[in-house]
mmCIF file of C-alpha atoms and ligand atoms in Angstrom:
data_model
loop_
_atom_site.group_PDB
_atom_site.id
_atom_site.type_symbol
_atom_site.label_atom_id
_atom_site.label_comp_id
_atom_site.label_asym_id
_atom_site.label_seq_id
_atom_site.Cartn_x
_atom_site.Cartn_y
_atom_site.Cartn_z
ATOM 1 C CA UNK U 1 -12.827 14.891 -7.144
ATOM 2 C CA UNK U 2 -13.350 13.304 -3.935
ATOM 3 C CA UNK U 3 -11.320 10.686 -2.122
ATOM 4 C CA UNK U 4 -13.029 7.818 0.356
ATOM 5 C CA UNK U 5 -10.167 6.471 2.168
ATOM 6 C CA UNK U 6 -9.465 4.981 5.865
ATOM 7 C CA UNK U 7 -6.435 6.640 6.748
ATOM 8 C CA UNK U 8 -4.872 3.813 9.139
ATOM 9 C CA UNK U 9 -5.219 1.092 6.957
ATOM 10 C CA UNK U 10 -2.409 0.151 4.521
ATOM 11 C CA UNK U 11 -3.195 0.812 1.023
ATOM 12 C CA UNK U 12 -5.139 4.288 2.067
ATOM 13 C CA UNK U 13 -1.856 5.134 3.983
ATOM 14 C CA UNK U 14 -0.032 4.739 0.059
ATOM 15 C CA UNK U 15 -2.177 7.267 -1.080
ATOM 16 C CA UNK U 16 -2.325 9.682 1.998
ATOM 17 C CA UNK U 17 1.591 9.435 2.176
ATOM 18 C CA UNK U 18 1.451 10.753 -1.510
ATOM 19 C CA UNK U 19 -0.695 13.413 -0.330
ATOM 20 C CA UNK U 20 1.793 14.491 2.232
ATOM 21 C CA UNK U 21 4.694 14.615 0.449
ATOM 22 C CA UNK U 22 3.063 16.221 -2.633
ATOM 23 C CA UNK U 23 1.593 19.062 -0.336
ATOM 24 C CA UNK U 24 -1.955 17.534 -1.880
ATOM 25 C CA UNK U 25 -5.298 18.873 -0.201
ATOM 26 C CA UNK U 26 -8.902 16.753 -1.966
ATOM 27 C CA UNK U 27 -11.857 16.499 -0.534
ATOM 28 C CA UNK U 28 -12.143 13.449 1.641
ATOM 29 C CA UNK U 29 -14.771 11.344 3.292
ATOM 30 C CA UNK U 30 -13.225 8.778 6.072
ATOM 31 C CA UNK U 31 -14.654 5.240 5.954
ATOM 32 C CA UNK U 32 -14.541 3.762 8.935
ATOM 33 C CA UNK U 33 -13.381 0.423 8.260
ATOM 34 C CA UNK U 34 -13.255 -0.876 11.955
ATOM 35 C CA UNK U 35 -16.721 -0.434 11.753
ATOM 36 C CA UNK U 36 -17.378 -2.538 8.922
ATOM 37 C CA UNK U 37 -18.528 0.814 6.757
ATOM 38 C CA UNK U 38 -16.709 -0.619 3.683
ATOM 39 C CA UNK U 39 -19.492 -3.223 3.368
ATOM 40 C CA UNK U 40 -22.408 -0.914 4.001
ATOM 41 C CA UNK U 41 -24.906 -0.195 1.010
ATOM 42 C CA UNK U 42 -24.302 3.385 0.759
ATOM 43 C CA UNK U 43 -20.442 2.734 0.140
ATOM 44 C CA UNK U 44 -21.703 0.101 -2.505
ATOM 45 C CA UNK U 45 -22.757 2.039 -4.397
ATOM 46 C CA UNK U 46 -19.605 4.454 -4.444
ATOM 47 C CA UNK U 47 -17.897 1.142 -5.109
ATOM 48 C CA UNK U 48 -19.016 -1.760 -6.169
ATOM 49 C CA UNK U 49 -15.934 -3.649 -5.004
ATOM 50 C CA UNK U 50 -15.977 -2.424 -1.509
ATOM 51 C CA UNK U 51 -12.526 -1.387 -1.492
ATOM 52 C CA UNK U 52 -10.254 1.529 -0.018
ATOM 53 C CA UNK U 53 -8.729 3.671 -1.059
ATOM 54 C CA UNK U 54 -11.593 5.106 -3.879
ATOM 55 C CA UNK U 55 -10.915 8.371 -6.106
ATOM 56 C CA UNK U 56 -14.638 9.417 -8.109
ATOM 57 C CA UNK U 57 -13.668 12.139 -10.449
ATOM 58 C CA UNK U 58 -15.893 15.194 -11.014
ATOM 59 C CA UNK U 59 -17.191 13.153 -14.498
ATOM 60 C CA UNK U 60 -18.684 10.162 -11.902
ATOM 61 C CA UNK U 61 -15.185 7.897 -12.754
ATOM 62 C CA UNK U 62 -13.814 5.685 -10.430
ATOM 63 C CA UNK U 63 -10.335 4.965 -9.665
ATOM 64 C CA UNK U 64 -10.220 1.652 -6.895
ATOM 65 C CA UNK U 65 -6.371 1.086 -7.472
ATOM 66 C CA UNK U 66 -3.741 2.563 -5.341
ATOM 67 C CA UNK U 67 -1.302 2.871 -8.236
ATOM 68 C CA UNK U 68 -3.836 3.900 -10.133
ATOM 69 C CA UNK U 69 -5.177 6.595 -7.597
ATOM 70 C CA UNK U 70 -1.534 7.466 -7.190
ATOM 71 C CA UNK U 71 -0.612 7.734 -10.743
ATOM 72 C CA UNK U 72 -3.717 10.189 -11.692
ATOM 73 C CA UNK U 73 -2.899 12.170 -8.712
ATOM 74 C CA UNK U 74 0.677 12.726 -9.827
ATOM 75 C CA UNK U 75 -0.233 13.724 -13.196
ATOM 76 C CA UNK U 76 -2.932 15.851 -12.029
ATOM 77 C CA UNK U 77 -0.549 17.612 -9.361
ATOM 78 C CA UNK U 78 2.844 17.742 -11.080
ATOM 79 C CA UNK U 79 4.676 19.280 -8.242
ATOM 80 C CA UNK U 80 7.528 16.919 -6.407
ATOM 81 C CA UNK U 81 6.692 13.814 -9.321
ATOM 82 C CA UNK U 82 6.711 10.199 -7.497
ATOM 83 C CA UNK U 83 6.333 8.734 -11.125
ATOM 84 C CA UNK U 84 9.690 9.265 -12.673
ATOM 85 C CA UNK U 85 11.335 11.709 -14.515
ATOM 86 C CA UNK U 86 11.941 9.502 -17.919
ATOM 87 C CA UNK U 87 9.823 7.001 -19.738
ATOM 88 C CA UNK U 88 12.109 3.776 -18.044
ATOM 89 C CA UNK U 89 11.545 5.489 -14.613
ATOM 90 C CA UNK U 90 8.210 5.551 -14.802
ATOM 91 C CA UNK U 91 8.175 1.691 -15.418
ATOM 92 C CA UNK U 92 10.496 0.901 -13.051
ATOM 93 C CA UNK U 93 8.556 2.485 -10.476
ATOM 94 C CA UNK U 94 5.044 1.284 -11.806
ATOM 95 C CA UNK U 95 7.224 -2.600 -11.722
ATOM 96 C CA UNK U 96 8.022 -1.956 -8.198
ATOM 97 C CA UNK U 97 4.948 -1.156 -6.996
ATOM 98 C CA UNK U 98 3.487 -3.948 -8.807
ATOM 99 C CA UNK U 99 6.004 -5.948 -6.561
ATOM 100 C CA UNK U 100 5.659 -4.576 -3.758
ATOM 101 C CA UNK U 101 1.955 -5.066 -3.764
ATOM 102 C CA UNK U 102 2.246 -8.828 -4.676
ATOM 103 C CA UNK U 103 5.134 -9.952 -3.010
ATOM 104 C CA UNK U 104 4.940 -7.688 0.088
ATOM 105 C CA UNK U 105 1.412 -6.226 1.002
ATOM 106 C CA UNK U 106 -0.469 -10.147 -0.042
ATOM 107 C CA UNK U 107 2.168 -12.143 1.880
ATOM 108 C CA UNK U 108 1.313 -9.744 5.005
ATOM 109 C CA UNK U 109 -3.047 -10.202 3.940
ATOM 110 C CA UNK U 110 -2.403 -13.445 3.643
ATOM 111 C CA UNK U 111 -1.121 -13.921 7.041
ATOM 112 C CA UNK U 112 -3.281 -11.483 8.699
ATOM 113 C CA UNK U 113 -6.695 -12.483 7.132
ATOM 114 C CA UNK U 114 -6.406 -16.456 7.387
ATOM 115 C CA UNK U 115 -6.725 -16.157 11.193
ATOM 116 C CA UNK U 116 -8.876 -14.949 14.033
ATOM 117 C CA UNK U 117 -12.869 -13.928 13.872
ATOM 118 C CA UNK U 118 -12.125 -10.089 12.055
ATOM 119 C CA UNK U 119 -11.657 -11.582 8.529
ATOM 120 C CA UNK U 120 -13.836 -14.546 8.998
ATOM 121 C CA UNK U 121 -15.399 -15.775 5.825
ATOM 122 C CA UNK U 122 -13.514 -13.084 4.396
ATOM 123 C CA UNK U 123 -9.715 -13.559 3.833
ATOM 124 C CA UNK U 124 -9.330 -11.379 0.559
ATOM 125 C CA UNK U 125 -10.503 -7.468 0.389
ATOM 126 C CA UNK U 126 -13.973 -7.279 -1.283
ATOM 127 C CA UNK U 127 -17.173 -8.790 -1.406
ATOM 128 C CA UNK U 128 -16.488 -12.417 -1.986
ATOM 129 C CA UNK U 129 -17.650 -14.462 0.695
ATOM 130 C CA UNK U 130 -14.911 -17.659 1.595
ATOM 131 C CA UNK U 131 -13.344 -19.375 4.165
ATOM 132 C CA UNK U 132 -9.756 -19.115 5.592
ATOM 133 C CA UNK U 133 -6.843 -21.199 4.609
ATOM 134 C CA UNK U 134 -4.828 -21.976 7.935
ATOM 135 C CA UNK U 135 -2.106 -23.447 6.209
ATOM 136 C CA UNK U 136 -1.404 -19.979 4.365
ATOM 137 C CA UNK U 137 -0.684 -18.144 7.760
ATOM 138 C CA UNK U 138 2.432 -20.267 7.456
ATOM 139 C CA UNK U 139 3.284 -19.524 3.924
ATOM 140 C CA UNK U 140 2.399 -16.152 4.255
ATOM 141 C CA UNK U 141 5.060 -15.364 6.958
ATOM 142 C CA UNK U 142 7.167 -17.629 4.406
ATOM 143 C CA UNK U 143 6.923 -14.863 1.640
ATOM 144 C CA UNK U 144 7.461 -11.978 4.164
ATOM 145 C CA UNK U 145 10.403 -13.881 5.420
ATOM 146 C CA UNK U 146 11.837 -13.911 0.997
ATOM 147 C CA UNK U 147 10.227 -10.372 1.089
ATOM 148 C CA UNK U 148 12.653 -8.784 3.922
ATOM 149 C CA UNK U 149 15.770 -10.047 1.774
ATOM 150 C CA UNK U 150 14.567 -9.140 -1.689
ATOM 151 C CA UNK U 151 14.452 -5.921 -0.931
ATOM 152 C CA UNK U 152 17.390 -5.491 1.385
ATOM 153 C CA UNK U 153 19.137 -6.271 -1.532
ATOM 154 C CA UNK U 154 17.936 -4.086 -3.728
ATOM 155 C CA UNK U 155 18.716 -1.071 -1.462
ATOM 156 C CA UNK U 156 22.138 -2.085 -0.356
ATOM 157 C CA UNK U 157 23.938 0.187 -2.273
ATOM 158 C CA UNK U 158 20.888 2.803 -3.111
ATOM 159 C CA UNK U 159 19.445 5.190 -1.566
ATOM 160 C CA UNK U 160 16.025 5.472 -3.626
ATOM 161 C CA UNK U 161 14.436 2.346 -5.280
ATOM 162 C CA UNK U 162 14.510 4.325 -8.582
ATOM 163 C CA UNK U 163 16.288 7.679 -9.863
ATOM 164 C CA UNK U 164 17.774 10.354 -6.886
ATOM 165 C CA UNK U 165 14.553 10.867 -5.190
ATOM 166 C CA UNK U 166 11.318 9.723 -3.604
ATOM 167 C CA UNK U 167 8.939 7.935 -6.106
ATOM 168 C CA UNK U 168 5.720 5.856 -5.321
ATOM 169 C CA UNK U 169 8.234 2.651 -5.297
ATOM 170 C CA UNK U 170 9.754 4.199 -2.324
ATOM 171 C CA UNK U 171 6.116 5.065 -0.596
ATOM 172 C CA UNK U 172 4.918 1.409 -1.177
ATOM 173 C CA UNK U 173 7.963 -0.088 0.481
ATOM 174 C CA UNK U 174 7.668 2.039 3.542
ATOM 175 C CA UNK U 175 4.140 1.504 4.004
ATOM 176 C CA UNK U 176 3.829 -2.452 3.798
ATOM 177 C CA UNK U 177 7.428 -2.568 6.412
ATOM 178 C CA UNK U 178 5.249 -0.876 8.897
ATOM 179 C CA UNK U 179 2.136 -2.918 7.535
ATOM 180 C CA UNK U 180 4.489 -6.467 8.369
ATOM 181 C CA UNK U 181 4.114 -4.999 12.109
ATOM 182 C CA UNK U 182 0.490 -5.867 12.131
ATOM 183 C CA UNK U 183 1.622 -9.305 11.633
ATOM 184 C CA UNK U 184 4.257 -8.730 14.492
ATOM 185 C CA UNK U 185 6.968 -9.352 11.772
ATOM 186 C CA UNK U 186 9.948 -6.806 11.553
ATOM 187 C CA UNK U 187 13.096 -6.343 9.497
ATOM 188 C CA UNK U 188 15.125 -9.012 10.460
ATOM 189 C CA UNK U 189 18.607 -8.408 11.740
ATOM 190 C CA UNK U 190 20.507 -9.721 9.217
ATOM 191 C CA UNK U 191 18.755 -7.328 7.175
ATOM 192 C CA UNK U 192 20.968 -4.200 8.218
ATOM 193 C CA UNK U 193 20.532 -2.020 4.781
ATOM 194 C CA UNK U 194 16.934 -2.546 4.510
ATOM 195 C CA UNK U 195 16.467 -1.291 8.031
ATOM 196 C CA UNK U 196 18.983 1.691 7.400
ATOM 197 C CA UNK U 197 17.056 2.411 4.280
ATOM 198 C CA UNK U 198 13.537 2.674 6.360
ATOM 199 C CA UNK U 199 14.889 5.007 8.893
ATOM 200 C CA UNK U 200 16.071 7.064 6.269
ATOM 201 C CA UNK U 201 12.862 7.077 4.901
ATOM 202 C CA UNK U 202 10.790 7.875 7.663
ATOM 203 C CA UNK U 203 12.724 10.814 8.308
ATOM 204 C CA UNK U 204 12.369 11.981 4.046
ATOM 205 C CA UNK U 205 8.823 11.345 4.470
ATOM 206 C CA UNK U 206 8.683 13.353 7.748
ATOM 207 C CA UNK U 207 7.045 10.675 9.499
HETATM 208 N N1 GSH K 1 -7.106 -3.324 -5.403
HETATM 209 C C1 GSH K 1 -7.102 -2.472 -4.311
HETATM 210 C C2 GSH K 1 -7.061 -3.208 -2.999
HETATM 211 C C3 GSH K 1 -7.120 -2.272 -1.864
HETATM 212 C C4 GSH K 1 -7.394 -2.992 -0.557
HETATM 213 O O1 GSH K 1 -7.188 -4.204 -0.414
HETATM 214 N N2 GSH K 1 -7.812 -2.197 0.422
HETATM 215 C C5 GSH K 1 -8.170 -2.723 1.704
HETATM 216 C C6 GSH K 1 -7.734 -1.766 2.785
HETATM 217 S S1 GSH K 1 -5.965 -1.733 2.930
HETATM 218 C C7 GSH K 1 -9.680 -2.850 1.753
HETATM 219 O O2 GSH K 1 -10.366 -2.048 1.188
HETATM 220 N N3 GSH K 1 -10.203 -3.875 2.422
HETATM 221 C C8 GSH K 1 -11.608 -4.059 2.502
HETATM 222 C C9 GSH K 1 -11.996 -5.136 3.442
HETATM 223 O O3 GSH K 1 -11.121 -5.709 4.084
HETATM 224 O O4 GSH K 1 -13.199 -5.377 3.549
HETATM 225 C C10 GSH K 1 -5.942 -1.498 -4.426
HETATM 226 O O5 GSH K 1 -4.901 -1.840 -5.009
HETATM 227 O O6 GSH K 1 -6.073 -0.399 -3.946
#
């Protein structure tokens, strides 16, 4: 299998934390998204939806989900599991990361991608061609703002989002704090267990 990924960029950073943790080694081809090399024909036809991270198994399929990617990956390598250990863990975790993705890494898009001349005509990941809402760089800090205190409460009195030990859920949180940076939003003060629970996790994840 190969992996096309951009290893900066936040939902390629789900999947090479993953890799880390799970000691994981695929072959990997970097797409260099500053450049625009997401768009470019050749990467078209990879994926049609122009999207990174991309798994293509040895059959030709295509994987263009991060939970999906991540999922395969930790059936495939079994070793450290970031899926669960039970049945309810498993959709726990997969519910989190749903989440996550929604009410975390989209409030951050939105904010980023409604402004400035990068994401011009192109405020959502993909090919569709549209133009930028200003009014949702306000209501996109808005959600990040209802973000930062959803999940400081759910890991006031935990140390893991699910189970005793690191899962995808866990991963996905990490990533999109650090992603809110790129929007210069950080953990607000009054926010004391979520930032606890970050620095704890940067130091499981050996970042
Ligand atoms: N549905 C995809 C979305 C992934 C996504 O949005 N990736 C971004 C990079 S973090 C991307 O490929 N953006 C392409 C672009 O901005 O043109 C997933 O869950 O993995």
């Amino acid at each position: 299998m190969k992996l096309y990924t951009y290893a900066p960029a936040p939902n390629p950073r789900r999947v090479g934390l993953l890799m880390k943790y799970k000691g994981i080694e695929l072959e990997t081809q970097e797409i260099d998204m500053m450049a625009k090399e997401q768009l470019s024909p050749a990467f078209s036809a990879v994926n049609p939806r122009l999207t990174l991270p991309t798994l293509v198994l040895d059959d030709g399929t295509i994987l263009s989900d991060t939970v999906a990617i991540c999922a395969y990956l930790d059936d495939v390598f079994p070793d450290k599991p970031v899926f669960g250990k039970t049945g309810l863990q498993r959709a726990q975790i997969i519910g989190y990361c749903h989440q996550i993705f929604f009410e975390g890494f989209s409030a951050v898009g939105e904010v980023l991608r409604n402004k400035g001349k990068a994401f011009q005509d192109s405020p959502l990941p993909g090919p569709l061609k549209m133009p930028q809402i200003a009014e949702l760089v306000e209501r996109g800090n808005l959600r990040i703002t209802a973000f930062f205190e959803t999940m400081n409460t759910e890991v006031e009195s935990k140390e893991y989002l699910v189970g005793d030990t690191v899962s995808q859920a866990d991963i996905d949180l990490y990533v999109v704090l650090g992603f809110c940076g790129w929007v210069r939003r950080a953990i607000p003060e009054d926010c004391g267990a979520l930032q606890t629970w970050f620095d704890n996790m940067k130091l499981k994840l050996g970042e």
